[in-house]
Amino acid sequence: MDDLTNELQIKVEKLENEINFKNGLISIMSHDSKEMFGNFLWLIEALEEKTISEEDFHKMLPHLKKDAQKNLRTVQDSTAWLKTQYGDFKIKPVKIMMMDLFHQLEEKYATSLKEKNINFLFKGDQNAVLTTDRLLLEYVLDKIFNNAIKYSFPGQDIYLQQVSVNNQIVLSVVDSGTGIEQKYLSTIYSYDNPVFQGTAGEKGVGLSLKIAKNFISLMQGNIDIISSEKGTTVSLFLPNFSE
């Protein structure tokens, strides 16, 4: 009887987490869309009615561009998550070379790394192979690495670090950026944490990290974040599957 009760409790908690996740996703998308389109309409109407000058209009465009980029990322993140919700989603384990992941991130973010003069380095076994779902892992690493760049100062280093433990691989993205205050660290996966700005004014709502945690669970792994004023280390603990 106790086993059945515990099993039901686990299922209830899982269902509650899924409902909270979906409600939070809808809330963020709704709020951000209203805010962005509301700002667009206000600005266009102000220009049409000549309550602002063309010079002031153009001065506000960079701000609107940042908002549009933030909202585009929200839509892309939501789309990625929705792909895991159709039918009976199952991960598709394939062999992935660690250095392939490193070079992929290095190439994709070459411009951002150059703009901030950030060195991206690899630590670990360059021949290491992880067998897991490529789509989910690439999404998770992409979002974590994007955050590492966002909160790093010019001239700093970021590491992709790999350690093998038994039949598990630990992948970590290590930066020396602004870090996360301890009072916010415990709410990092909730929907009531504040919006932070990067060292170059980049914006984000933190949605990608929430989806990343969901994807890590699908890969039967865990995520751990250690942060201080000296930087942040985000570690993924992932099992090696059979193809």
CSV table of N, CA and C in Angstrom, one decimal, residues 59-224:
chain,number,residue,atom,x,y,z
A,59,LYS,N,16.4,56.8,-32.4
A,59,LYS,CA,17.2,56.5,-31.2
A,59,LYS,C,16.6,55.3,-30.4
A,60,MET,N,15.3,55.1,-30.5
A,60,MET,CA,14.6,54.0,-29.8
A,60,MET,C,14.7,52.7,-30.5
A,61,LEU,N,15.1,52.7,-31.8
A,61,LEU,CA,15.1,51.4,-32.6
A,61,LEU,C,16.1,50.4,-32.0
A,62,PRO,N,17.3,50.7,-31.5
A,62,PRO,CA,18.1,49.7,-30.9
A,62,PRO,C,17.5,49.0,-29.7
A,63,HIS,N,16.7,49.7,-28.9
A,63,HIS,CA,16.0,49.1,-27.8
A,63,HIS,C,15.0,48.1,-28.3
A,64,LEU,N,14.2,48.6,-29.3
A,64,LEU,CA,13.2,47.7,-29.8
A,64,LEU,C,13.8,46.4,-30.5
A,65,LYS,N,15.0,46.6,-31.1
A,65,LYS,CA,15.7,45.5,-31.7
A,65,LYS,C,16.1,44.5,-30.7
A,66,LYS,N,16.6,44.9,-29.5
A,66,LYS,CA,16.9,44.0,-28.4
A,66,LYS,C,15.7,43.2,-27.9
A,67,ASP,N,14.6,44.0,-27.8
A,67,ASP,CA,13.3,43.3,-27.4
A,67,ASP,C,12.9,42.3,-28.4
A,68,ALA,N,13.0,42.6,-29.7
A,68,ALA,CA,12.6,41.7,-30.7
A,68,ALA,C,13.5,40.4,-30.7
A,69,GLN,N,14.8,40.6,-30.5
A,69,GLN,CA,15.7,39.5,-30.4
A,69,GLN,C,15.3,38.6,-29.2
A,70,LYS,N,15.0,39.2,-28.1
A,70,LYS,CA,14.6,38.4,-26.9
A,70,LYS,C,13.4,37.6,-27.2
A,71,ASN,N,12.4,38.2,-27.8
A,71,ASN,CA,11.1,37.6,-28.1
A,71,ASN,C,11.3,36.5,-29.1
A,72,LEU,N,12.2,36.7,-30.1
A,72,LEU,CA,12.5,35.6,-31.1
A,72,LEU,C,13.1,34.4,-30.4
A,73,ARG,N,14.0,34.6,-29.4
A,73,ARG,CA,14.6,33.5,-28.7
A,73,ARG,C,13.5,32.8,-27.9
A,74,THR,N,12.5,33.5,-27.4
A,74,THR,CA,11.5,32.9,-26.6
A,74,THR,C,10.6,31.9,-27.5
A,75,VAL,N,10.3,32.4,-28.7
A,75,VAL,CA,9.6,31.6,-29.7
A,75,VAL,C,10.4,30.4,-30.1
A,76,GLN,N,11.7,30.6,-30.4
A,76,GLN,CA,12.5,29.5,-30.8
A,76,GLN,C,12.6,28.4,-29.7
A,77,ASP,N,12.8,28.9,-28.4
A,77,ASP,CA,12.9,28.0,-27.3
A,77,ASP,C,11.6,27.2,-27.1
A,78,SER,N,10.5,27.9,-27.3
A,78,SER,CA,9.1,27.3,-27.1
A,78,SER,C,8.9,26.2,-28.2
A,79,THR,N,9.4,26.5,-29.4
A,79,THR,CA,9.2,25.6,-30.5
A,79,THR,C,10.0,24.3,-30.3
A,80,ALA,N,11.3,24.5,-29.8
A,80,ALA,CA,12.1,23.4,-29.4
A,80,ALA,C,11.4,22.5,-28.4
A,81,TRP,N,10.8,23.1,-27.4
A,81,TRP,CA,10.2,22.3,-26.4
A,81,TRP,C,8.9,21.6,-26.9
A,82,LEU,N,8.2,22.3,-27.8
A,82,LEU,CA,7.0,21.7,-28.3
A,82,LEU,C,7.3,20.4,-29.1
A,83,LYS,N,8.4,20.3,-29.7
A,83,LYS,CA,8.8,19.2,-30.5
A,83,LYS,C,8.9,17.9,-29.7
A,84,THR,N,9.1,18.1,-28.3
A,84,THR,CA,9.2,17.0,-27.4
A,84,THR,C,7.8,16.6,-26.9
A,85,GLN,N,6.8,17.3,-27.3
A,85,GLN,CA,5.4,17.1,-26.7
A,85,GLN,C,4.5,16.4,-27.7
A,86,TYR,N,4.9,16.2,-28.9
A,86,TYR,CA,4.1,15.5,-29.9
A,86,TYR,C,4.2,14.0,-29.8
A,87,GLY,N,3.0,13.4,-29.6
A,87,GLY,CA,3.0,11.9,-29.6
A,87,GLY,C,3.8,11.4,-28.4
A,88,ASP,N,4.3,10.2,-28.6
A,88,ASP,CA,5.1,9.5,-27.6
A,88,ASP,C,6.6,9.8,-27.8
A,89,PHE,N,7.1,11.0,-27.4
A,89,PHE,CA,8.4,11.4,-27.7
A,89,PHE,C,9.4,10.4,-27.0
A,90,LYS,N,10.4,10.0,-27.7
A,90,LYS,CA,11.5,9.2,-27.2
A,90,LYS,C,12.8,9.7,-27.7
A,91,ILE,N,13.8,9.7,-26.8
A,91,ILE,CA,15.1,10.2,-27.3
A,91,ILE,C,15.7,9.3,-28.3
A,92,LYS,N,16.6,9.8,-29.1
A,92,LYS,CA,17.3,9.0,-30.1
A,92,LYS,C,18.8,9.0,-29.9
A,93,PRO,N,19.3,8.1,-29.1
A,93,PRO,CA,20.8,8.2,-28.8
A,93,PRO,C,21.7,7.9,-30.0
A,94,VAL,N,22.7,8.7,-30.2
A,94,VAL,CA,23.7,8.6,-31.2
A,94,VAL,C,25.0,8.9,-30.6
A,95,LYS,N,26.1,8.4,-31.2
A,95,LYS,CA,27.5,8.7,-30.7
A,95,LYS,C,27.9,10.2,-31.1
A,96,ILE,N,28.3,10.9,-30.1
A,96,ILE,CA,28.7,12.3,-30.3
A,96,ILE,C,30.1,12.6,-29.8
A,97,MET,N,31.0,13.0,-30.6
A,97,MET,CA,32.3,13.4,-30.2
A,97,MET,C,32.3,14.7,-29.5
A,98,MET,N,33.0,14.7,-28.3
A,98,MET,CA,33.1,15.9,-27.5
A,98,MET,C,33.7,17.1,-28.3
A,99,MET,N,34.7,16.9,-29.1
A,99,MET,CA,35.3,17.9,-29.9
A,99,MET,C,34.4,18.5,-31.0
A,100,ASP,N,33.5,17.6,-31.5
A,100,ASP,CA,32.5,18.1,-32.4
A,100,ASP,C,31.6,19.1,-31.8
A,101,LEU,N,31.2,18.9,-30.5
A,101,LEU,CA,30.3,19.8,-29.8
A,101,LEU,C,31.1,21.1,-29.6
A,102,PHE,N,32.4,21.0,-29.2
A,102,PHE,CA,33.2,22.2,-28.9
A,102,PHE,C,33.3,23.1,-30.2
A,103,HIS,N,33.7,22.4,-31.3
A,103,HIS,CA,33.9,23.2,-32.6
A,103,HIS,C,32.6,23.8,-33.1
A,104,GLN,N,31.5,23.1,-32.8
A,104,GLN,CA,30.2,23.6,-33.3
A,104,GLN,C,29.9,24.9,-32.5
A,105,LEU,N,30.1,24.9,-31.2
A,105,LEU,CA,29.8,26.1,-30.4
A,105,LEU,C,30.8,27.2,-30.8
A,106,GLU,N,32.0,26.8,-31.0
A,106,GLU,CA,33.1,27.8,-31.4
A,106,GLU,C,32.7,28.5,-32.7
A,107,GLU,N,32.3,27.7,-33.7
A,107,GLU,CA,31.9,28.3,-35.0
A,107,GLU,C,30.6,29.1,-34.9
A,108,LYS,N,29.6,28.6,-34.2
A,108,LYS,CA,28.4,29.3,-34.2
A,108,LYS,C,28.5,30.7,-33.5
A,109,TYR,N,29.3,30.8,-32.4
A,109,TYR,CA,29.4,32.0,-31.7
A,109,TYR,C,30.8,32.7,-31.9
A,110,ALA,N,31.3,32.5,-33.1
A,110,ALA,CA,32.6,33.1,-33.4
A,110,ALA,C,32.5,34.6,-33.3
A,111,THR,N,31.4,35.2,-33.9
A,111,THR,CA,31.3,36.7,-33.9
A,111,THR,C,31.2,37.2,-32.4
A,112,SER,N,30.3,36.6,-31.6
A,112,SER,CA,30.1,37.0,-30.2
A,112,SER,C,31.4,36.9,-29.4
A,113,LEU,N,32.1,35.8,-29.6
A,113,LEU,CA,33.4,35.6,-28.9
A,113,LEU,C,34.4,36.7,-29.3
A,114,LYS,N,34.4,37.0,-30.6
A,114,LYS,CA,35.4,38.0,-31.1
A,114,LYS,C,35.0,39.4,-30.6
A,115,GLU,N,33.7,39.7,-30.5
A,115,GLU,CA,33.2,41.0,-30.1
A,115,GLU,C,33.6,41.3,-28.6
A,116,LYS,N,33.6,40.2,-27.8
A,116,LYS,CA,33.9,40.4,-26.4
A,116,LYS,C,35.4,39.9,-26.1
A,117,ASN,N,36.1,39.6,-27.2
A,117,ASN,CA,37.5,39.1,-27.0
A,117,ASN,C,37.6,38.0,-26.0
A,118,ILE,N,36.7,37.0,-26.1
A,118,ILE,CA,36.6,35.9,-25.1
A,118,ILE,C,37.3,34.7,-25.7
A,119,ASN,N,38.2,34.0,-24.9
A,119,ASN,CA,38.8,32.8,-25.3
A,119,ASN,C,38.0,31.6,-25.0
A,120,PHE,N,37.7,30.7,-25.9
A,120,PHE,CA,36.9,29.5,-25.7
A,120,PHE,C,37.8,28.3,-25.7
A,121,LEU,N,37.9,27.6,-24.6
A,121,LEU,CA,38.9,26.5,-24.5
A,121,LEU,C,38.2,25.2,-24.1
A,122,PHE,N,38.9,24.1,-24.4
A,122,PHE,CA,38.4,22.8,-24.1
A,122,PHE,C,39.3,22.1,-23.0
A,123,LYS,N,38.7,21.5,-22.0
A,123,LYS,CA,39.4,20.7,-21.0
A,123,LYS,C,38.9,19.3,-20.9
A,124,GLY,N,39.7,18.3,-21.0
A,124,GLY,CA,39.3,16.9,-20.9
A,124,GLY,C,39.8,16.1,-22.0
A,125,ASP,N,39.2,14.9,-22.2
A,125,ASP,CA,39.7,13.9,-23.2
A,125,ASP,C,39.1,14.3,-24.6
A,126,GLN,N,40.0,14.7,-25.5
A,126,GLN,CA,39.5,15.2,-26.8
A,126,GLN,C,38.9,14.0,-27.6
A,127,ASN,N,39.2,12.8,-27.2
A,127,ASN,CA,38.6,11.7,-27.9
A,127,ASN,C,37.4,11.1,-27.3
A,128,ALA,N,36.9,11.8,-26.3
A,128,ALA,CA,35.7,11.3,-25.5
A,128,ALA,C,34.5,11.3,-26.4
A,129,VAL,N,33.6,10.3,-26.2
A,129,VAL,CA,32.4,10.1,-27.0
A,129,VAL,C,31.2,9.9,-26.0
A,130,LEU,N,30.1,10.6,-26.3
A,130,LEU,CA,28.9,10.5,-25.4
A,130,LEU,C,27.8,10.0,-26.3
A,131,THR,N,27.1,9.0,-25.9
A,131,THR,CA,25.9,8.5,-26.6
A,131,THR,C,24.7,8.9,-26.0
A,132,THR,N,24.0,9.9,-26.6
A,132,THR,CA,22.8,10.5,-26.1
A,132,THR,C,22.0,11.1,-27.3
A,133,ASP,N,20.9,11.8,-27.0
A,133,ASP,CA,20.1,12.5,-28.0
A,133,ASP,C,20.8,13.8,-28.4
A,134,ARG,N,21.2,13.8,-29.7
A,134,ARG,CA,22.0,15.0,-30.2
A,134,ARG,C,21.1,16.3,-30.2
A,135,LEU,N,19.9,16.2,-30.6
A,135,LEU,CA,19.0,17.4,-30.7
A,135,LEU,C,18.9,18.0,-29.3
A,136,LEU,N,18.6,17.2,-28.3
A,136,LEU,CA,18.4,17.8,-26.9
A,136,LEU,C,19.7,18.3,-26.4
A,137,LEU,N,20.8,17.5,-26.5
A,137,LEU,CA,22.1,18.0,-26.0
A,137,LEU,C,22.6,19.2,-26.6
A,138,GLU,N,22.5,19.3,-27.9
A,138,GLU,CA,22.9,20.5,-28.6
A,138,GLU,C,22.1,21.8,-28.2
A,139,TYR,N,20.8,21.6,-28.0
A,139,TYR,CA,20.0,22.7,-27.5
A,139,TYR,C,20.5,23.2,-26.1
A,140,VAL,N,20.6,22.2,-25.2
A,140,VAL,CA,21.0,22.5,-23.8
A,140,VAL,C,22.4,23.2,-23.8
A,141,LEU,N,23.4,22.7,-24.5
A,141,LEU,CA,24.7,23.3,-24.5
A,141,LEU,C,24.7,24.7,-25.1
A,142,ASP,N,23.9,24.8,-26.2
A,142,ASP,CA,23.8,26.1,-26.9
A,142,ASP,C,23.3,27.2,-25.9
A,143,LYS,N,22.3,26.9,-25.2
A,143,LYS,CA,21.7,27.9,-24.3
A,143,LYS,C,22.6,28.2,-23.1
A,144,ILE,N,23.3,27.2,-22.6
A,144,ILE,CA,24.2,27.4,-21.5
A,144,ILE,C,25.4,28.2,-21.9
A,145,PHE,N,25.9,27.9,-23.1
A,145,PHE,CA,27.1,28.6,-23.6
A,145,PHE,C,26.7,30.1,-24.0
A,146,ASN,N,25.5,30.3,-24.5
A,146,ASN,CA,25.0,31.6,-24.8
A,146,ASN,C,25.0,32.5,-23.5
A,147,ASN,N,24.5,31.9,-22.4
A,147,ASN,CA,24.5,32.6,-21.2
A,147,ASN,C,25.9,32.9,-20.7
A,148,ALA,N,26.8,31.9,-20.9
A,148,ALA,CA,28.2,32.2,-20.4
A,148,ALA,C,28.8,33.4,-21.1
A,149,ILE,N,28.6,33.5,-22.4
A,149,ILE,CA,29.1,34.6,-23.2
A,149,ILE,C,28.4,35.9,-22.7
A,150,LYS,N,27.1,35.8,-22.5
A,150,LYS,CA,26.3,37.0,-22.2
A,150,LYS,C,26.8,37.6,-20.8
A,151,TYR,N,27.1,36.8,-19.9
A,151,TYR,CA,27.5,37.3,-18.5
A,151,TYR,C,29.0,37.3,-18.3
A,152,SER,N,29.8,37.2,-19.4
A,152,SER,CA,31.2,37.3,-19.2
A,152,SER,C,31.7,38.7,-19.6
A,153,PHE,N,32.8,39.1,-19.0
A,153,PHE,CA,33.4,40.4,-19.4
A,153,PHE,C,34.4,40.2,-20.5
A,154,PRO,N,34.6,41.3,-21.3
A,154,PRO,CA,35.6,41.2,-22.3
A,154,PRO,C,37.0,40.7,-21.8
A,155,GLY,N,37.6,39.9,-22.6
A,155,GLY,CA,39.0,39.4,-22.3
A,155,GLY,C,39.0,38.2,-21.4
A,156,GLN,N,37.9,37.6,-21.0
A,156,GLN,CA,37.8,36.5,-20.1
A,156,GLN,C,37.8,35.2,-20.9
A,157,ASP,N,37.9,34.0,-20.1
A,157,ASP,CA,38.0,32.7,-20.7
A,157,ASP,C,36.7,32.0,-20.4
A,158,ILE,N,36.2,31.1,-21.3
A,158,ILE,CA,35.1,30.2,-21.1
A,158,ILE,C,35.6,28.8,-21.5
A,159,TYR,N,35.3,27.8,-20.6
A,159,TYR,CA,35.8,26.4,-20.9
A,159,TYR,C,34.6,25.5,-21.1
A,160,LEU,N,34.8,24.6,-22.0
A,160,LEU,CA,33.9,23.4,-22.1
A,160,LEU,C,34.7,22.3,-21.5
A,161,GLN,N,34.3,21.7,-20.4
A,161,GLN,CA,35.0,20.8,-19.7
A,161,GLN,C,34.4,19.4,-19.6
A,162,GLN,N,35.1,18.4,-19.9
A,162,GLN,CA,34.6,17.0,-19.9
A,162,GLN,C,35.3,16.1,-18.9
A,163,VAL,N,34.5,15.3,-18.1
A,163,VAL,CA,35.1,14.4,-17.2
A,163,VAL,C,34.2,13.1,-17.3
A,164,SER,N,34.9,11.9,-17.4
A,164,SER,CA,34.2,10.7,-17.4
A,164,SER,C,34.2,10.0,-16.1
A,165,VAL,N,33.0,9.6,-15.6
A,165,VAL,CA,32.9,8.9,-14.3
A,165,VAL,C,32.0,7.7,-14.5
A,166,ASN,N,32.7,6.5,-14.4
A,166,ASN,CA,32.0,5.2,-14.7
A,166,ASN,C,31.3,5.3,-16.1
A,167,ASN,N,30.0,5.1,-16.1
A,167,ASN,CA,29.3,5.1,-17.4
A,167,ASN,C,28.6,6.4,-17.6
A,168,GLN,N,29.1,7.5,-17.0
A,168,GLN,CA,28.5,8.8,-17.0
A,168,GLN,C,29.6,9.8,-17.5
A,169,ILE,N,29.1,10.8,-18.2
A,169,ILE,CA,30.0,11.9,-18.6
A,169,ILE,C,29.4,13.2,-18.0
A,170,VAL,N,30.4,14.0,-17.4
A,170,VAL,CA,30.0,15.3,-16.9
A,170,VAL,C,30.5,16.3,-17.8
A,171,LEU,N,29.6,17.1,-18.4
A,171,LEU,CA,30.0,18.2,-19.3
A,171,LEU,C,29.7,19.5,-18.5
A,172,SER,N,30.7,20.4,-18.5
A,172,SER,CA,30.5,21.6,-17.8
A,172,SER,C,30.9,22.8,-18.6
A,173,VAL,N,30.2,23.9,-18.5
A,173,VAL,CA,30.5,25.2,-19.1
A,173,VAL,C,30.9,26.1,-18.0
A,174,VAL,N,32.2,26.5,-18.0
A,174,VAL,CA,32.7,27.3,-16.9
A,174,VAL,C,33.1,28.7,-17.4
A,175,ASP,N,32.6,29.7,-16.7
A,175,ASP,CA,32.9,31.1,-17.1
A,175,ASP,C,33.4,31.8,-15.8
A,176,SER,N,34.0,33.0,-16.0
A,176,SER,CA,34.4,33.9,-14.9
A,176,SER,C,33.7,35.2,-14.9
A,177,GLY,N,32.4,35.1,-15.3
A,177,GLY,CA,31.6,36.3,-15.4
A,177,GLY,C,31.0,36.9,-14.1
A,178,THR,N,29.8,37.5,-14.3
A,178,THR,CA,29.2,38.2,-13.2
A,178,THR,C,28.7,37.3,-12.1
A,179,GLY,N,28.4,36.0,-12.4
A,179,GLY,CA,27.9,35.1,-11.4
A,179,GLY,C,26.4,35.4,-11.1
A,180,ILE,N,25.8,34.5,-10.3
A,180,ILE,CA,24.4,34.6,-9.9
A,180,ILE,C,24.4,34.7,-8.4
A,181,GLU,N,23.7,35.8,-7.9
A,181,GLU,CA,23.6,35.9,-6.4
A,181,GLU,C,22.9,34.7,-5.8
A,182,GLN,N,23.3,34.3,-4.7
A,182,GLN,CA,22.8,33.1,-4.0
A,182,GLN,C,21.3,33.2,-3.8
A,183,LYS,N,20.8,34.4,-3.5
A,183,LYS,CA,19.3,34.6,-3.3
A,183,LYS,C,18.5,34.3,-4.5
A,184,TYR,N,19.1,34.4,-5.7
A,184,TYR,CA,18.4,34.1,-7.0
A,184,TYR,C,18.7,32.7,-7.5
A,185,LEU,N,19.8,32.1,-7.0
A,185,LEU,CA,20.2,30.8,-7.5
A,185,LEU,C,19.1,29.7,-7.2
A,186,SER,N,18.4,29.8,-6.1
A,186,SER,CA,17.4,28.8,-5.7
A,186,SER,C,16.2,28.9,-6.5
A,187,THR,N,16.0,30.1,-7.2
A,187,THR,CA,14.8,30.3,-8.0
A,187,THR,C,15.0,30.3,-9.5
A,188,ILE,N,16.2,29.8,-9.9
A,188,ILE,CA,16.7,29.9,-11.3
A,188,ILE,C,15.7,29.2,-12.2
A,189,TYR,N,15.1,28.1,-11.7
A,189,TYR,CA,14.2,27.4,-12.6
A,189,TYR,C,12.7,27.7,-12.4
A,190,SER,N,12.4,28.7,-11.6
A,190,SER,CA,11.1,29.1,-11.3
A,190,SER,C,10.7,30.3,-12.3
A,191,TYR,N,9.5,30.7,-12.2
A,191,TYR,CA,9.0,31.8,-13.1
A,191,TYR,C,8.9,33.2,-12.4
A,192,ASP,N,9.4,33.2,-11.2
A,192,ASP,CA,9.4,34.5,-10.4
A,192,ASP,C,10.7,35.1,-10.3
A,193,ASN,N,11.7,34.6,-11.0
A,193,ASN,CA,13.1,35.2,-10.9
A,193,ASN,C,13.2,36.4,-11.8
A,194,PRO,N,14.0,37.4,-11.4
A,194,PRO,CA,14.1,38.6,-12.2
A,194,PRO,C,14.8,38.4,-13.5
A,195,VAL,N,14.6,39.4,-14.4
A,195,VAL,CA,15.3,39.4,-15.7
A,195,VAL,C,16.6,40.0,-15.5
A,196,PHE,N,17.7,39.4,-15.9
A,196,PHE,CA,19.0,39.9,-15.8
A,196,PHE,C,19.5,40.4,-17.2
A,197,GLN,N,20.5,41.4,-17.1
A,197,GLN,CA,21.1,41.9,-18.3
A,197,GLN,C,22.5,41.4,-18.3
A,198,GLY,N,23.0,41.1,-19.6
A,198,GLY,CA,24.4,40.7,-19.8
A,198,GLY,C,25.3,41.9,-19.6
A,199,THR,N,26.6,41.6,-19.7
A,199,THR,CA,27.6,42.6,-19.5
A,199,THR,C,27.7,43.6,-20.7
A,200,ALA,N,27.0,43.3,-21.8
A,200,ALA,CA,26.9,44.3,-22.9
A,200,ALA,C,25.5,44.7,-23.1
A,201,GLY,N,24.6,44.5,-22.0
A,201,GLY,CA,23.2,45.0,-22.1
A,201,GLY,C,22.3,43.9,-22.7
A,202,GLU,N,22.8,42.7,-23.0
A,202,GLU,CA,21.9,41.7,-23.5
A,202,GLU,C,20.8,41.3,-22.6
A,203,LYS,N,19.6,41.0,-23.1
A,203,LYS,CA,18.4,40.7,-22.3
A,203,LYS,C,18.1,39.2,-22.4
A,204,GLY,N,17.4,38.7,-21.4
A,204,GLY,CA,17.0,37.3,-21.4
A,204,GLY,C,15.9,37.1,-20.4
A,205,VAL,N,15.0,36.2,-20.6
A,205,VAL,CA,14.0,35.9,-19.6
A,205,VAL,C,14.3,34.6,-18.8
A,206,GLY,N,15.4,33.9,-19.2
A,206,GLY,CA,15.7,32.7,-18.4
A,206,GLY,C,14.9,31.5,-18.8
A,207,LEU,N,14.1,31.6,-19.9
A,207,LEU,CA,13.2,30.5,-20.3
A,207,LEU,C,14.0,29.4,-20.8
A,208,SER,N,15.1,29.6,-21.5
A,208,SER,CA,15.9,28.6,-22.1
A,208,SER,C,16.5,27.6,-21.1
A,209,LEU,N,16.9,28.2,-19.9
A,209,LEU,CA,17.4,27.3,-18.8
A,209,LEU,C,16.3,26.4,-18.2
A,210,LYS,N,15.1,26.9,-18.2
A,210,LYS,CA,14.0,26.1,-17.7
A,210,LYS,C,13.7,24.9,-18.6
A,211,ILE,N,13.8,25.2,-20.0
A,211,ILE,CA,13.6,24.2,-20.9
A,211,ILE,C,14.7,23.2,-21.0
A,212,ALA,N,16.0,23.8,-20.8
A,212,ALA,CA,17.1,22.9,-20.7
A,212,ALA,C,17.0,21.9,-19.6
A,213,LYS,N,16.5,22.3,-18.4
A,213,LYS,CA,16.4,21.3,-17.3
A,213,LYS,C,15.4,20.2,-17.7
A,214,ASN,N,14.3,20.6,-18.4
A,214,ASN,CA,13.3,19.7,-18.9
A,214,ASN,C,14.0,18.7,-19.9
A,215,PHE,N,14.8,19.2,-20.8
A,215,PHE,CA,15.5,18.3,-21.7
A,215,PHE,C,16.5,17.4,-21.1
A,216,ILE,N,17.2,17.9,-20.1
A,216,ILE,CA,18.1,17.0,-19.3
A,216,ILE,C,17.4,15.8,-18.7
A,217,SER,N,16.2,16.1,-18.2
A,217,SER,CA,15.4,15.0,-17.5
A,217,SER,C,15.0,14.0,-18.6
A,218,LEU,N,14.7,14.4,-19.8
A,218,LEU,CA,14.4,13.5,-20.9
A,218,LEU,C,15.6,12.6,-21.2
A,219,MET,N,16.8,13.2,-21.0
A,219,MET,CA,18.0,12.4,-21.3
A,219,MET,C,18.4,11.6,-20.0
A,220,GLN,N,17.6,11.6,-19.0
A,220,GLN,CA,17.8,10.9,-17.8
A,220,GLN,C,19.1,11.3,-17.1
A,221,GLY,N,19.3,12.6,-17.2
A,221,GLY,CA,20.5,13.2,-16.5
A,221,GLY,C,20.1,14.3,-15.5
A,222,ASN,N,21.1,15.0,-15.0
A,222,ASN,CA,20.9,16.0,-14.0
A,222,ASN,C,21.7,17.2,-14.4
A,223,ILE,N,21.3,18.4,-13.9
A,223,ILE,CA,22.0,19.6,-14.1
A,223,ILE,C,22.3,20.3,-12.8
A,224,ASP,N,23.5,20.8,-12.7
A,224,ASP,CA,23.9,21.5,-11.4
A,224,ASP,C,24.6,22.8,-11.7
